[in-house]
Amino acid sequence: MARYTCSFTVSVKSDHLLPLLVELLQDCQLDIQYYTGDYIIAREVPGHVPFPKLITVEVLIDKSKSTETETRMSIVIKNEELPLQLDNYCRQMFEVIKQSIESSRHWHLIESLAG
């Protein structure tokens, strides 16, 4: 299973971050499967790549460390593909989603930590 993680700190209140993230993930051609006030699961829509390559994205908004101006979130992007190559499909999608978060016009990126 391929799995990539990253943490971000962005300059937006946690209350406003969830709808912005839902929109951002939908813009990345992901279908929102489940969400609560601090957690989102999104999946890639079948049809473009083989089933084992379809990615799942989990986003956790850390409200315990949120302030009026900053919110920390973590993302995990994974699929059933074995990461036999460094530049596999899951890694490519991870980079696309990471770049979308880093360059979003809805907030200012304060910190980005890839794991």
GROMACS .gro file of C-alpha atoms in nm:
model
  115
    1MET     CA    1   0.000   0.000   0.000
    2ALA     CA    2   0.134   0.342  -0.097
    3ARG     CA    3   0.090   0.608   0.171
    4TYR     CA    4   0.205   0.970   0.188
    5THR     CA    5   0.150   1.221   0.466
    6CYS     CA    6   0.188   1.593   0.514
    7SER     CA    7   0.099   1.853   0.777
    8PHE     CA    8   0.009   2.214   0.711
    9THR     CA    9  -0.048   2.524   0.919
   10VAL     CA   10  -0.266   2.777   0.737
   11SER     CA   11  -0.391   3.123   0.826
   12VAL     CA   12  -0.763   3.058   0.851
   13LYS     CA   13  -0.998   2.984   1.140
   14SER     CA   14  -1.080   2.616   1.183
   15ASP     CA   15  -1.455   2.690   1.139
   16HIS     CA   16  -1.391   2.823   0.789
   17LEU     CA   17  -1.134   2.562   0.685
   18LEU     CA   18  -1.367   2.260   0.642
   19PRO     CA   19  -1.584   2.402   0.360
   20LEU     CA   20  -1.274   2.538   0.185
   21LEU     CA   21  -1.107   2.196   0.200
   22VAL     CA   22  -1.419   2.020   0.072
   23GLU     CA   23  -1.422   2.256  -0.226
   24LEU     CA   24  -1.048   2.212  -0.285
   25LEU     CA   25  -1.074   1.831  -0.281
   26GLN     CA   26  -1.372   1.839  -0.518
   27ASP     CA   27  -1.170   2.062  -0.752
   28CYS     CA   28  -0.904   1.785  -0.749
   29GLN     CA   29  -1.170   1.547  -0.888
   30LEU     CA   30  -1.228   1.372  -0.554
   31ASP     CA   31  -1.565   1.260  -0.420
   32ILE     CA   32  -1.631   1.349  -0.055
   33GLN     CA   33  -1.732   1.025   0.119
   34TYR     CA   34  -1.760   1.147   0.478
   35TYR     CA   35  -1.691   1.456   0.684
   36THR     CA   36  -1.742   1.594   1.032
   37GLY     CA   37  -1.629   1.922   1.185
   38ASP     CA   38  -1.266   1.812   1.190
   39TYR     CA   39  -1.230   1.512   0.956
   40ILE     CA   40  -1.277   1.447   0.583
   41ILE     CA   41  -1.251   1.131   0.374
   42ALA     CA   42  -1.246   1.175  -0.003
   43ARG     CA   43  -1.195   0.921  -0.280
   44GLU     CA   44  -1.097   0.939  -0.639
   45VAL     CA   45  -1.382   0.871  -0.879
   46PRO     CA   46  -1.340   0.535  -1.062
   47GLY     CA   47  -1.291   0.530  -1.435
   48HIS     CA   48  -0.956   0.693  -1.509
   49VAL     CA   49  -0.713   0.449  -1.346
   50PRO     CA   50  -0.725   0.081  -1.239
   51PHE     CA   51  -0.907   0.018  -0.911
   52PRO     CA   52  -0.591  -0.050  -0.698
   53LYS     CA   53  -0.453   0.290  -0.798
   54LEU     CA   54  -0.760   0.489  -0.686
   55ILE     CA   55  -0.652   0.717  -0.403
   56THR     CA   56  -0.819   0.792  -0.073
   57VAL     CA   57  -0.751   1.121   0.106
   58GLU     CA   58  -0.798   1.167   0.479
   59VAL     CA   59  -0.778   1.514   0.630
   60LEU     CA   60  -0.767   1.579   1.004
   61ILE     CA   61  -0.810   1.935   1.127
   62ASP     CA   62  -0.639   1.977   1.465
   63LYS     CA   63  -0.880   2.204   1.650
   64SER     CA   64  -0.694   2.155   1.978
   65LYS     CA   65  -0.405   2.366   1.848
   66SER     CA   66  -0.612   2.616   1.649
   67THR     CA   67  -0.602   2.986   1.719
   68GLU     CA   68  -0.812   3.274   1.588
   69THR     CA   69  -0.580   3.309   1.292
   70GLU     CA   70  -0.410   2.970   1.239
   71THR     CA   71  -0.520   2.611   1.195
   72ARG     CA   72  -0.311   2.296   1.166
   73MET     CA   73  -0.421   2.005   0.950
   74SER     CA   74  -0.275   1.671   0.847
   75ILE     CA   75  -0.344   1.479   0.528
   76VAL     CA   76  -0.288   1.115   0.439
   77ILE     CA   77  -0.310   1.006   0.077
   78LYS     CA   78  -0.306   0.634   0.012
   79ASN     CA   79  -0.406   0.359  -0.229
   80GLU     CA   80  -0.368  -0.016  -0.269
   81GLU     CA   81  -0.082   0.017  -0.519
   82LEU     CA   82   0.254  -0.122  -0.414
   83PRO     CA   83   0.501   0.169  -0.428
   84LEU     CA   84   0.757  -0.020  -0.639
   85GLN     CA   85   0.866   0.300  -0.812
   86LEU     CA   86   0.950   0.629  -0.645
   87ASP     CA   87   0.727   0.820  -0.889
   88ASN     CA   88   0.414   0.606  -0.858
   89TYR     CA   89   0.057   0.719  -0.916
   90CYS     CA   90  -0.019   0.777  -0.547
   91ARG     CA   91   0.291   0.995  -0.514
   92GLN     CA   92   0.191   1.195  -0.822
   93MET     CA   93  -0.158   1.259  -0.680
   94PHE     CA   94  -0.005   1.345  -0.342
   95GLU     CA   95   0.204   1.614  -0.511
   96VAL     CA   96  -0.100   1.751  -0.698
   97ILE     CA   97  -0.311   1.777  -0.381
   98LYS     CA   98  -0.020   1.911  -0.173
   99GLN     CA   99   0.045   2.180  -0.436
  100SER     CA  100  -0.327   2.270  -0.442
  101ILE     CA  101  -0.323   2.321  -0.065
  102GLU     CA  102   0.002   2.518  -0.070
  103SER     CA  103  -0.113   2.751  -0.347
  104SER     CA  104  -0.477   2.799  -0.245
  105ARG     CA  105  -0.598   3.157  -0.262
  106HIS     CA  106  -0.822   3.100   0.043
  107TRP     CA  107  -0.540   3.111   0.297
  108HIS     CA  108  -0.177   3.191   0.354
  109LEU     CA  109   0.042   2.885   0.408
  110ILE     CA  110   0.244   2.921   0.727
  111GLU     CA  111   0.408   2.579   0.741
  112SER     CA  112   0.422   2.260   0.533
  113LEU     CA  113   0.584   1.940   0.661
  114ALA     CA  114   0.593   1.632   0.438
  115GLY     CA  115   0.638   1.298   0.609
   0.00000   0.00000   0.00000
